[in-house]
Short mmCIF file of C-alpha atoms in Angstrom, two decimals:
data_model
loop_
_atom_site.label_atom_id
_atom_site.label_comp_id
_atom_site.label_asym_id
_atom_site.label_seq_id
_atom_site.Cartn_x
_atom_site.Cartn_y
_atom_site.Cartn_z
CA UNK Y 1 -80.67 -56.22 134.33
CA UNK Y 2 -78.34 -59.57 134.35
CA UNK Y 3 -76.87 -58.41 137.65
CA UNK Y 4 -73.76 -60.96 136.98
CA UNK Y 5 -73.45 -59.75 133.48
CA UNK Y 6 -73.32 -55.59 134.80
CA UNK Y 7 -70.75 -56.28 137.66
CA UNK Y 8 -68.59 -58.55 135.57
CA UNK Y 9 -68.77 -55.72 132.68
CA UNK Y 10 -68.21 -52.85 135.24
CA UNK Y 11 -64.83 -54.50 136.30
CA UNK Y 12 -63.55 -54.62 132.91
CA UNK Y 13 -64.63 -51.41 132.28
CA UNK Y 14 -62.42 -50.51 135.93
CA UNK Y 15 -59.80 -52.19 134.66
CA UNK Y 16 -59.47 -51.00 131.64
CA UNK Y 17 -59.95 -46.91 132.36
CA UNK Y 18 -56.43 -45.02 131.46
CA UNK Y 19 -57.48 -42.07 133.33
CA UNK Y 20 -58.88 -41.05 136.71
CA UNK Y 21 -61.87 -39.35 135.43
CA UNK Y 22 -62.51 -42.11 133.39
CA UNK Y 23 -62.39 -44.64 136.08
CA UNK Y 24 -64.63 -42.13 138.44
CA UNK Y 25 -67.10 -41.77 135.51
CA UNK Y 26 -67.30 -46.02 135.69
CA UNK Y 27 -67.69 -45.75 139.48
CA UNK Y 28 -70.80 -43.01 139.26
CA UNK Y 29 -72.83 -45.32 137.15
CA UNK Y 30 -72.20 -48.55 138.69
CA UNK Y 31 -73.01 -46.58 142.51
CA UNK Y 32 -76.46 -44.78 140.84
CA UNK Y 33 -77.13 -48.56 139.56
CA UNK Y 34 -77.17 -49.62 143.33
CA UNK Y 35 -79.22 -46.18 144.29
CA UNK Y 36 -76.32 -43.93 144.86
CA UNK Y 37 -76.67 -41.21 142.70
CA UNK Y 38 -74.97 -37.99 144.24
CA UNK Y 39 -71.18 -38.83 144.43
CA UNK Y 40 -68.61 -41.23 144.90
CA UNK Y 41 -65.31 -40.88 145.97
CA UNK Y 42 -62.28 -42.91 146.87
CA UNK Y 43 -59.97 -41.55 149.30
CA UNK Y 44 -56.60 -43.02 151.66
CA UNK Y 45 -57.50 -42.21 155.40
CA UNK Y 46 -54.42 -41.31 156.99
CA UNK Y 47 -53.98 -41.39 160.71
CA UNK Y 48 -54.18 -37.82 161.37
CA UNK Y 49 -56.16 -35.02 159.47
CA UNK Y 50 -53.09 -32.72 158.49
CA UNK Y 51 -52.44 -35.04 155.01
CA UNK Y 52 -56.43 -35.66 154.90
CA UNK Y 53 -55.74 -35.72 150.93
CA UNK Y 54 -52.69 -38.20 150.25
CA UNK Y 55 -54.99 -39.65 147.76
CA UNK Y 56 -58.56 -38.46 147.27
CA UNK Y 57 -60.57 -38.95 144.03
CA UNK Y 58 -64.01 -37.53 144.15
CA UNK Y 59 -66.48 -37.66 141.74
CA UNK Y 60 -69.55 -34.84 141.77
CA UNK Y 61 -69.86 -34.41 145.42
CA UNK Y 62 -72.53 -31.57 145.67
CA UNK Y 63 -71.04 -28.30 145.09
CA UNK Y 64 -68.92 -26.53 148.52
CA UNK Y 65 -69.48 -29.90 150.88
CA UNK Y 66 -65.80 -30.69 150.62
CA UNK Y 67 -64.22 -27.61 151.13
CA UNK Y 68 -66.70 -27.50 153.73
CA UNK Y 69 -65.74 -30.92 155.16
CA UNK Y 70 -61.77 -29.35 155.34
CA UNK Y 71 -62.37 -26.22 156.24
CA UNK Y 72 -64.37 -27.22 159.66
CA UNK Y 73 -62.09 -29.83 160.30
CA UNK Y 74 -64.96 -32.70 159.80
CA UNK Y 75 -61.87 -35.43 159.67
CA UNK Y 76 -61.49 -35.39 163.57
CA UNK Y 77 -65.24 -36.04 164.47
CA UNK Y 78 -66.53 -37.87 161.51
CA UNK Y 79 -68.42 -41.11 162.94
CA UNK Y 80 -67.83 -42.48 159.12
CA UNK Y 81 -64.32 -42.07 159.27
CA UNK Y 82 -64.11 -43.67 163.15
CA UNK Y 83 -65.83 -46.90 162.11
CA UNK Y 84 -63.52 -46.89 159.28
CA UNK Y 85 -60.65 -47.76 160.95
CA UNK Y 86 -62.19 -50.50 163.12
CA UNK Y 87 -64.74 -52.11 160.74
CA UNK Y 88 -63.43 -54.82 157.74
CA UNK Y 89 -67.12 -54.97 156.39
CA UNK Y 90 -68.24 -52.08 154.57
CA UNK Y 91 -71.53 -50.09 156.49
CA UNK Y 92 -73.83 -47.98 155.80
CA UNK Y 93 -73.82 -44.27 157.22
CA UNK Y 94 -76.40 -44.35 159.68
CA UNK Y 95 -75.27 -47.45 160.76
CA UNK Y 96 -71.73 -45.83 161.79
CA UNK Y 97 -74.20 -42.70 163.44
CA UNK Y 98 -75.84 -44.90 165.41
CA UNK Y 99 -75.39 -43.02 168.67
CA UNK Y 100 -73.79 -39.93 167.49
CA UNK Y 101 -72.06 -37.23 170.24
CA UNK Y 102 -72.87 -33.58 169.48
CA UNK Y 103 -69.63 -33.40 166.78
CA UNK Y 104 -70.47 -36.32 165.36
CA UNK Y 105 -74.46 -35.66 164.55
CA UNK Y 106 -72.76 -32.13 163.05
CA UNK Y 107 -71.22 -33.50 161.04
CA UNK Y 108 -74.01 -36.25 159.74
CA UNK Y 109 -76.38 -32.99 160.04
CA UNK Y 110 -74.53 -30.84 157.78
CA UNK Y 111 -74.46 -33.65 154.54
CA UNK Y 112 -78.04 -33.70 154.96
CA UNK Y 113 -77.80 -30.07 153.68
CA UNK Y 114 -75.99 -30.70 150.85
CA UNK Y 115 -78.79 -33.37 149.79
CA UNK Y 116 -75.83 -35.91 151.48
CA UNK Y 117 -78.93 -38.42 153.26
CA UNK Y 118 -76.98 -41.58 152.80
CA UNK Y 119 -74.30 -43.78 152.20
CA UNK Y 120 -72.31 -46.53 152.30
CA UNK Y 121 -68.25 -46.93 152.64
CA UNK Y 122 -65.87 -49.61 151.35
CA UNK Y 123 -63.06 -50.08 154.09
CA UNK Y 124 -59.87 -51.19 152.35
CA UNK Y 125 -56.87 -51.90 154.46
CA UNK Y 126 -53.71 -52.67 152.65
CA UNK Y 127 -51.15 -55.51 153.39
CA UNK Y 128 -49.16 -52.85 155.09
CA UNK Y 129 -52.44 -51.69 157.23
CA UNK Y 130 -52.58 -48.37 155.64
CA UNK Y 131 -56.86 -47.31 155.51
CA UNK Y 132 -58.82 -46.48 152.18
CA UNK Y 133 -62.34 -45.76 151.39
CA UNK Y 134 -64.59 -46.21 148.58
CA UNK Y 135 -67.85 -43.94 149.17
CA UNK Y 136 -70.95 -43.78 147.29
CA UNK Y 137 -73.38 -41.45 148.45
CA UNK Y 138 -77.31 -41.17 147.47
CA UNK Y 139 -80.55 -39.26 148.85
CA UNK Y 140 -82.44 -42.91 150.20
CA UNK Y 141 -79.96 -46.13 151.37
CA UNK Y 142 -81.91 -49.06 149.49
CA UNK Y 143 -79.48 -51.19 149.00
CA UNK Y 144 -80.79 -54.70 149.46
CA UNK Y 145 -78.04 -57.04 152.05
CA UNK Y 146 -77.27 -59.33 149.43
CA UNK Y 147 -76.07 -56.91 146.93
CA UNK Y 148 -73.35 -55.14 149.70
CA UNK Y 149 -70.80 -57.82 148.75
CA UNK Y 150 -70.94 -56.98 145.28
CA UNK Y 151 -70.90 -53.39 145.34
CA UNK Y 152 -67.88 -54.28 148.21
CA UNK Y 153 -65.85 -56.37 144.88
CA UNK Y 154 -66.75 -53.14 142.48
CA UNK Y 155 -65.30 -50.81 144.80
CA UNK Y 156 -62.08 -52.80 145.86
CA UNK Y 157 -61.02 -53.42 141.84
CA UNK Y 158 -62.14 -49.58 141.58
CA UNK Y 159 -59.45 -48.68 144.41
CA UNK Y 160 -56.89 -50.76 142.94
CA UNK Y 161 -57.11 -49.57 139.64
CA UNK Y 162 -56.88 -45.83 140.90
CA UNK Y 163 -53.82 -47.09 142.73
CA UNK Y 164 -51.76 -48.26 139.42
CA UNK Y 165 -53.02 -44.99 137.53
CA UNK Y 166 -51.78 -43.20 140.13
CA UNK Y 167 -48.16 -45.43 140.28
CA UNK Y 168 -49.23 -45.67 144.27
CA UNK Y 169 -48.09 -49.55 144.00
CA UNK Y 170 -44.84 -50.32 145.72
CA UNK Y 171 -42.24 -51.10 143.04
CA UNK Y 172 -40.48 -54.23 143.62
CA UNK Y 173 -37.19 -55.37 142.52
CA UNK Y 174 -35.77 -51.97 144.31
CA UNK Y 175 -37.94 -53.03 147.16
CA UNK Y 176 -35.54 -56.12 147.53
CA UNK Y 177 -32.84 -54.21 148.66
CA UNK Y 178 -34.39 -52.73 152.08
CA UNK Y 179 -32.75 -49.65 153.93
CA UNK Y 180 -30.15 -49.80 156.45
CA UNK Y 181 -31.14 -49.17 159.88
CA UNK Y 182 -28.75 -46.37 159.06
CA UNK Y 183 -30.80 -45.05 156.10
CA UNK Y 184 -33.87 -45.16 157.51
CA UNK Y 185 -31.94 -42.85 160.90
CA UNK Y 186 -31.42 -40.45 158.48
CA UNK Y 187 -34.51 -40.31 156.35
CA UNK Y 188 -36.12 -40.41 159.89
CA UNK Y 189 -34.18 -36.71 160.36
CA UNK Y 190 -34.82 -35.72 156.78
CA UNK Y 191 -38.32 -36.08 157.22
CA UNK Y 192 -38.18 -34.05 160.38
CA UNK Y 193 -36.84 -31.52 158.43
CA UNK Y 194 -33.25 -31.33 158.94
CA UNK Y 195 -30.30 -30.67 156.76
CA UNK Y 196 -27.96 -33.16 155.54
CA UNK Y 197 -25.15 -31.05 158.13
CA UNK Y 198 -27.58 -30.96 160.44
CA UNK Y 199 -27.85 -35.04 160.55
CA UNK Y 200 -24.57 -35.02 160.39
CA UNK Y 201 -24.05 -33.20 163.52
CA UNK Y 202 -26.68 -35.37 165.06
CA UNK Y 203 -25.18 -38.64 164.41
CA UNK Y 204 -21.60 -37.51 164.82
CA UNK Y 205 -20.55 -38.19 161.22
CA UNK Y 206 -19.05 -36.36 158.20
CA UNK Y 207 -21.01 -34.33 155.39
CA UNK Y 208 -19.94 -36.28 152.42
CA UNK Y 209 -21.27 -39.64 154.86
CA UNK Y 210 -24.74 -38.59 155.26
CA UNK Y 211 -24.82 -37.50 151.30
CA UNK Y 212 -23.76 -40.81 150.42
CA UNK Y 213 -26.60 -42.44 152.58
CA UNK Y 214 -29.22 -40.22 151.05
CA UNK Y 215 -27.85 -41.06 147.46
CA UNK Y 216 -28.33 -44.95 148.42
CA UNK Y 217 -31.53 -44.64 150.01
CA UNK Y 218 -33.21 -42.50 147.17
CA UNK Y 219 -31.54 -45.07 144.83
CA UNK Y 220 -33.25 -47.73 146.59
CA UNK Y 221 -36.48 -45.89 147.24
CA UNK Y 222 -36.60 -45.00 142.91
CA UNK Y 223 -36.93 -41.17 143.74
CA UNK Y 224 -35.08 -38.11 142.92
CA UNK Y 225 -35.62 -35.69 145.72
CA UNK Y 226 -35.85 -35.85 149.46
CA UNK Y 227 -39.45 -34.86 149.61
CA UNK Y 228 -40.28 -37.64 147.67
CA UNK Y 229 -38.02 -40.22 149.58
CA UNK Y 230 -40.24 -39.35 152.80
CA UNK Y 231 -42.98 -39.63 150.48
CA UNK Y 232 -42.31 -42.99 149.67
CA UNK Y 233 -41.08 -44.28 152.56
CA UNK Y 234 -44.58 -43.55 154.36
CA UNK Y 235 -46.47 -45.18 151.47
CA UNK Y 236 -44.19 -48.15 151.83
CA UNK Y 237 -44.86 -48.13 155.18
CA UNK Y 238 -40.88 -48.12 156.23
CA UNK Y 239 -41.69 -44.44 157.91
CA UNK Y 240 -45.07 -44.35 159.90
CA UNK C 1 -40.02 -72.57 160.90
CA UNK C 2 -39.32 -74.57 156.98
CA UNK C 3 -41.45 -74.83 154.12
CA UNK C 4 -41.99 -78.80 153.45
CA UNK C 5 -43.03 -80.10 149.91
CA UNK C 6 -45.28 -83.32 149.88
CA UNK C 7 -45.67 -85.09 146.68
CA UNK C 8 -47.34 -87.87 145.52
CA UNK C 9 -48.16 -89.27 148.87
CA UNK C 10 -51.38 -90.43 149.98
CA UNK C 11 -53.19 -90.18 153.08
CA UNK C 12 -51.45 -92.58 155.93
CA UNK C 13 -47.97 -92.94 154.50
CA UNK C 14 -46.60 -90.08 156.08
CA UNK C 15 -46.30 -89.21 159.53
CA UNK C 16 -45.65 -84.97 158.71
CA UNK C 17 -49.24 -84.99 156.65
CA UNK C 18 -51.06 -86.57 158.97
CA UNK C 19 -50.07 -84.03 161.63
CA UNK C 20 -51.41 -81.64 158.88
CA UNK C 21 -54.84 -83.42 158.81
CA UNK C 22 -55.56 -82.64 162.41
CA UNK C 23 -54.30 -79.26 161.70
CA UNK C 24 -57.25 -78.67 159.41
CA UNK C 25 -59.65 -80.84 161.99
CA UNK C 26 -58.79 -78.84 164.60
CA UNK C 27 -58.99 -75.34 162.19
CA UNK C 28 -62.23 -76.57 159.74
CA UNK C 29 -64.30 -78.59 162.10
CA UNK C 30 -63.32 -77.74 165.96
CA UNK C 31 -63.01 -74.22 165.47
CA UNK C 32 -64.93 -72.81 162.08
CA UNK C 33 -67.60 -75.16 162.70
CA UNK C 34 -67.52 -76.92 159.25
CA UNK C 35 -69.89 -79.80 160.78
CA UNK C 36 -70.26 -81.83 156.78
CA UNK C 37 -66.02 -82.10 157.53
CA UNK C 38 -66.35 -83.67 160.95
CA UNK C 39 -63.93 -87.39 160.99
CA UNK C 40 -64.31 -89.40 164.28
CA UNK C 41 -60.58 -89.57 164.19
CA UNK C 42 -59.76 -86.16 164.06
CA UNK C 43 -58.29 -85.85 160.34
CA UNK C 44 -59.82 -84.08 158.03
CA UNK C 45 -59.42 -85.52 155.02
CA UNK C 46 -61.44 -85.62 151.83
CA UNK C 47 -62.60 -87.06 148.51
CA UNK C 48 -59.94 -84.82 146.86
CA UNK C 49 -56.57 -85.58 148.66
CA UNK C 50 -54.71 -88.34 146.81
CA UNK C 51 -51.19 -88.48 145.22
CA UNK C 52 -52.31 -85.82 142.82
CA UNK C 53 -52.17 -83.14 145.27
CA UNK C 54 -48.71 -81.16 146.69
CA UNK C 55 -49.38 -80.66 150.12
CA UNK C 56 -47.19 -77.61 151.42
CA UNK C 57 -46.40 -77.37 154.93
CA UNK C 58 -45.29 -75.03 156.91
CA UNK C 59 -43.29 -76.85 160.25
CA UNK C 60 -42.49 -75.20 163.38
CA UNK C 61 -39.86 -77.96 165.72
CA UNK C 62 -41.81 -80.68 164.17
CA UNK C 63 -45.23 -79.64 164.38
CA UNK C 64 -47.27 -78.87 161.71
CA UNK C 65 -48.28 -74.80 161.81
CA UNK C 66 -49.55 -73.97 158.44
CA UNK C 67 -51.05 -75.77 155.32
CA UNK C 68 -52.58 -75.55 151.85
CA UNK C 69 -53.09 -78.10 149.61
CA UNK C 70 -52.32 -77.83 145.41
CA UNK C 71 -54.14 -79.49 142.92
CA UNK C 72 -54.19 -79.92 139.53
CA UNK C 73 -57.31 -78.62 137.74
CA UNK C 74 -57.48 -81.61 135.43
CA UNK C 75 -57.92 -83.75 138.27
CA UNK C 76 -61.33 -83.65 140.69
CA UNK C 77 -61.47 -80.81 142.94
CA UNK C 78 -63.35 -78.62 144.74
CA UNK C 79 -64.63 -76.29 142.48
CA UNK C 80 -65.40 -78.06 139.88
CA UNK C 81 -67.03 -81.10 142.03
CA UNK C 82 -68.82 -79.54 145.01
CA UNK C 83 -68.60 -75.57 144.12
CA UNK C 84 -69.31 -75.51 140.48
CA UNK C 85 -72.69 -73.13 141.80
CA UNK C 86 -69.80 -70.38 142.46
CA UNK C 87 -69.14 -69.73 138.35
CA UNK C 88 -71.33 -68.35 136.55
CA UNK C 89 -68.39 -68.47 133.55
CA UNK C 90 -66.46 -71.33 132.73
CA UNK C 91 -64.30 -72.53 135.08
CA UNK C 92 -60.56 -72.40 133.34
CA UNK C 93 -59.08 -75.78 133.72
CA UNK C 94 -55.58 -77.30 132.74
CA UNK C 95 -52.68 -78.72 133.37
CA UNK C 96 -50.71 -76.11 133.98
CA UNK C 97 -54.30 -74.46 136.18
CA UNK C 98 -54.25 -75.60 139.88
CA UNK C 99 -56.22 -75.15 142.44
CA UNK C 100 -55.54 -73.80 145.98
CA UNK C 101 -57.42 -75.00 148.82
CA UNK C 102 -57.73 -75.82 152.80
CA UNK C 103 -55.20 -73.23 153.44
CA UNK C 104 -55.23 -73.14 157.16
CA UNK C 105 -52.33 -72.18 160.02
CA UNK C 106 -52.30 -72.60 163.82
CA UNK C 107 -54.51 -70.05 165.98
CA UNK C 108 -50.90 -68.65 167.38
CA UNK C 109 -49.21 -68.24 164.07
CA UNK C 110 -51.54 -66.14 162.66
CA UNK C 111 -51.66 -62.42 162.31
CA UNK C 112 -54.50 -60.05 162.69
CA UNK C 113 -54.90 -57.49 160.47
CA UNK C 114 -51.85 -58.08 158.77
CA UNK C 115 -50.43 -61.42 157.32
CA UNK C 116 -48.46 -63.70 159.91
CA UNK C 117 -45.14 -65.44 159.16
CA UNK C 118 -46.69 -68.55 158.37
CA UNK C 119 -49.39 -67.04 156.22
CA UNK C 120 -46.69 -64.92 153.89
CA UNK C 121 -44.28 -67.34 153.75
CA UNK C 122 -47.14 -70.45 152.29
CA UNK C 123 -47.93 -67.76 150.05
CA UNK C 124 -44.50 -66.95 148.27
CA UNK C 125 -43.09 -70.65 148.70
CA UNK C 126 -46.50 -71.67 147.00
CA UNK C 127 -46.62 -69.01 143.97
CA UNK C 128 -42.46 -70.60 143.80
CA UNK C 129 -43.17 -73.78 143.68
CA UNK C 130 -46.05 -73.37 140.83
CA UNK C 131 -43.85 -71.01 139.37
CA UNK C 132 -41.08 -73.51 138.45
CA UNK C 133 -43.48 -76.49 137.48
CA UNK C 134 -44.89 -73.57 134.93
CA UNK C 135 -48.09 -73.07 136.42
CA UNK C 136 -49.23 -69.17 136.66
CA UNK C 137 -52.49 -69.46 136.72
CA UNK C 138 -54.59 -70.49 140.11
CA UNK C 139 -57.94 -71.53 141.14
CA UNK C 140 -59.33 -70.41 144.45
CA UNK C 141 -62.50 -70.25 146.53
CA UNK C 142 -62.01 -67.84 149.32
CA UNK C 143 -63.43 -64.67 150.82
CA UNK C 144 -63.79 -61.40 148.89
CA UNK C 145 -61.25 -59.56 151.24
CA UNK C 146 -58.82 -61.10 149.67
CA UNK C 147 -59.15 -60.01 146.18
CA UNK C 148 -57.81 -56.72 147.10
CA UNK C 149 -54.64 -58.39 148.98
CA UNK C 150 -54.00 -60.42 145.76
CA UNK C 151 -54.31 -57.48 143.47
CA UNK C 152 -51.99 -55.26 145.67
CA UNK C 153 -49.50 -58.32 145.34
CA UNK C 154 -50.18 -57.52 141.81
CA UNK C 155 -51.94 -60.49 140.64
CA UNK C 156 -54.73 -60.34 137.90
CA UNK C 157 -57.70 -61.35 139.77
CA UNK C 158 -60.45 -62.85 137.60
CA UNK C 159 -64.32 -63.14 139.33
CA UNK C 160 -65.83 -66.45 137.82
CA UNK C 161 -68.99 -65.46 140.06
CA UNK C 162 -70.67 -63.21 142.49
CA UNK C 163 -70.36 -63.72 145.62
CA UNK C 164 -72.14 -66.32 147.69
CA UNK C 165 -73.22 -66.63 151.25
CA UNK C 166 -71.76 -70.62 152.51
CA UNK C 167 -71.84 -71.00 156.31
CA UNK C 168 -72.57 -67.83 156.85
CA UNK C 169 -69.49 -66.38 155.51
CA UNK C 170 -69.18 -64.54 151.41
CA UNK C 171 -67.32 -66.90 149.09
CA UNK C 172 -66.43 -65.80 146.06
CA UNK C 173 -64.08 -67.89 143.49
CA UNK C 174 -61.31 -66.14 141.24
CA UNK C 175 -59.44 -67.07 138.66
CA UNK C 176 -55.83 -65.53 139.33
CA UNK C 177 -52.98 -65.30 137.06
CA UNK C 178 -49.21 -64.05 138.01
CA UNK C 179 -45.82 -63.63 136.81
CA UNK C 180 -41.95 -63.27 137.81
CA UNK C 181 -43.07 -59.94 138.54
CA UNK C 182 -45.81 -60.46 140.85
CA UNK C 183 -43.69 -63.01 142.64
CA UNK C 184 -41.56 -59.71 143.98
CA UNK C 185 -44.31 -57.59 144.41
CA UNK C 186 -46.00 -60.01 146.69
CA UNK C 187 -42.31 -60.73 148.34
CA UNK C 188 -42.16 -56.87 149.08
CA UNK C 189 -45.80 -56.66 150.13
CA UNK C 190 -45.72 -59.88 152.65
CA UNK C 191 -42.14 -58.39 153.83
CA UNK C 192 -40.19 -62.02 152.55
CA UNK C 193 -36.95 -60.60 151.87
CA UNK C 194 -35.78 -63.16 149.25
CA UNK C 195 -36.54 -66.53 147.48
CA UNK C 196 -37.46 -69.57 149.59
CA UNK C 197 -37.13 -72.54 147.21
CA UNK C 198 -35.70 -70.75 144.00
CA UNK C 199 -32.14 -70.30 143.73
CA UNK C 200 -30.58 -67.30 143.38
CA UNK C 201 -30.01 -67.11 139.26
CA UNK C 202 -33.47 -67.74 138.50
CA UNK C 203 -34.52 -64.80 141.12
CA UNK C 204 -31.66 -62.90 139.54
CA UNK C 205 -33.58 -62.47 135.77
CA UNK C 206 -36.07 -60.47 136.61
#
């Protein structure tokens, strides 16, 4: 195989996939061309396990591991996820378990029963500094040094393309126009879950005031409801 | 902190540029160990700077904090004269194709994990200033990381190669192309709230 020639074709192939599955299917082959034929995934890794799945793409992890993975809480003590969020180069899984506490060698334990026996992770911080992961996962790591930056390039054009399918980029010209400091007070309150009267109690202003703000902001934000205003505003990192 | 413009000027005429060529001494040679760039003088200046090149600047009360350097890809330039190993396709050369290179800013105006000041604000004056001598296509040699900041800013990044080990560090060069729109994507990304050089009706037709 021309490697050049695959990895250049694989890219157009990334960026020209209209679907998800499509792009996942694109993924799968280029990972089992590198050795990693069990699954691939690409996933946001927010700071706390409650919204594990803001954005998670997965294609033919083995049967029950990730319901597994959520229903045991694997998030919190994941040594994969930990040197995720401090590393810039991507690693390979048992180079993040190098030392593993008891949770930790669990949770490495446990893929190893769902054929899981290695792997390697794309970090991909945003501008912003929000955390994504490509993942392929295999039964053998072989993956010689010199090929990690190009299976690094696949999976970065792979994550930005699942991005734009999924409309995740920020949109700009309404982006131009940034909140108030009195906006962002109240979608602070919306998010918390108040009430339009209750913010308006809060800040000691009319009804009809705190309407009006919310109109503006979800004007500037492109959205329609309030769920979706808090929505954005985390992914546009203007809530954190 | 302004954005300065240097055009047509070569090296020794003007006081602001040479303050730039210690600034990438000091960043190339003293502290990324680039040992081929070392000048007994302290400026590091090569076989590519000339008249030909727009030098942008980025000056904090009169010192030099940030720099890249612009060149046109149908003159000599890096790529094409000393990394030409980096392409395995044709490199895309033009008039209206320049090249970006030496882009460098002061230890202490640089961010860490996100972009500093200086950083976004060479960025958006740059794609600006290319953008109204109707260039939208770029050149650059740089590390892969930032393929995925460019195509978040909503460029279309092009690989002419793999990636190559130089130094010790992956180098990979792209071809990237952009348009009004990805000048306000990038603007929103970088957190520049409006136009630096462009006036306001040009900004306004998008």
């Amino acid at each position: 195989m021309d490697r050049t020639a695959f990895v250049f074709d694989t890219i157009q192939q990334i960026k020209l996939a209209t679907r998800p599955d499509e792009l996942m299917a694109v993924l799968a082959k280029a990972g089992a061309q590198f050795g990693f034929g069990k699954a691939c995934a690409i996933a946001s890794i927010p700071d706390n396990a409650e919204d594990f799945e803001r954005y998670c793409y997965i294609d033919c992890w083995p049967a029950g591991w990730y319901e597994r993975y959520l229903e045991r809480n694997h998030f919190d003590s994941d040594p994969v996820i930990k040197k995720l969020r401090i590393s810039r180069q991507p690693f390979a899984w048992h180079e993040a378990a190098t030392n593993p506490d008891r949770q930790a060698a669990l949770v490495m334990n446990e893929a190893t029963e769902f054929d899981l026996l290695a792997g390697f992770n794309v970090p991909v911080h945003s501008i912003k500094g929000q955390l994504a992961t490509v993942t392929f996962a295999g039964d053998r790591f072989d993956l010689p040094w010199e090929d990690r930056p190009t299976l690094m390039l696949i999976a970065i054009y792979a994550h930005d393309r699942i991005r734009e399918l999924m409309g995740v980029r920020p949109l700009h010209p309404s982006q131009q126009r940034p909140l108030t400091p009195r906006e962002i007070e109240v979608l602070k309150w919306t998010a918390e879950g108040k009430t339009s009267q209750d913010i308006a109690d809060i800040l000691s202003v009319s009804l009809p005031t705190v309407q009006s703000h919310m109109t503006n902001l979800c004007r500037k934000l492109d959205v329609v409801t309030r769920a979706q205003a808090t929505a954005r505003a985390v992914r546009w990192g203007i809530l954190t | 902190m302004e954005i300065r413009f240097l055009e047509g000027k070569r090296p020794g005429t003007d006081l602001l540029l040479e303050e730039a060529f210690k600034l990438r001494h000091r960043v190339f040679v003293e502290e990324l160990k680039w040992e081929a760039l070392r000048k007994s003088d302290g400026r590091e200046i090569d076989q590519f700077d000339g008249p030909q090149c727009t030098y942008l600047l980025a000056v904090d009360q009169d010192t030099v904090v940030g720099h890249l350097r612009m060149t046109p890809t149908t003159y000599p330039h890096l790529l094409a004269d000393v990394h030409a190993h980096l392409c395995a396709r044709p490199e895309p050369r033009g008039p209206a194709i320049w090249e970006w290179t030496r882009y460098c800013a002061q230890p202490r105006a640089r961010g860490r994990w996100k972009w500093g000041q200086v950083a976004a604000h060479i960025e958006i004056a740059s794609l600006e200033w290319l953008f109204m001598h109707g260039v939208r296509d770029v050149v650059v040699e740089f590390h892969p990381k930032f393929i995925e900041r460019h195509l978040e800013m909503g460029f279309e990044v092009n690989l002419l190669g793999l990636p190559v080990e130089m130094e010790g560090e992956q180098v990979v060069a792209v071809h990237m192309r952009f348009d009004l729109s990805t000048l306000y994507q990038a603007r929103a990304c970088l957190g520049v709230s409006g136009p630096i050089l462009m006036n306001e009706p040009v900004a306004a037709t998008a």
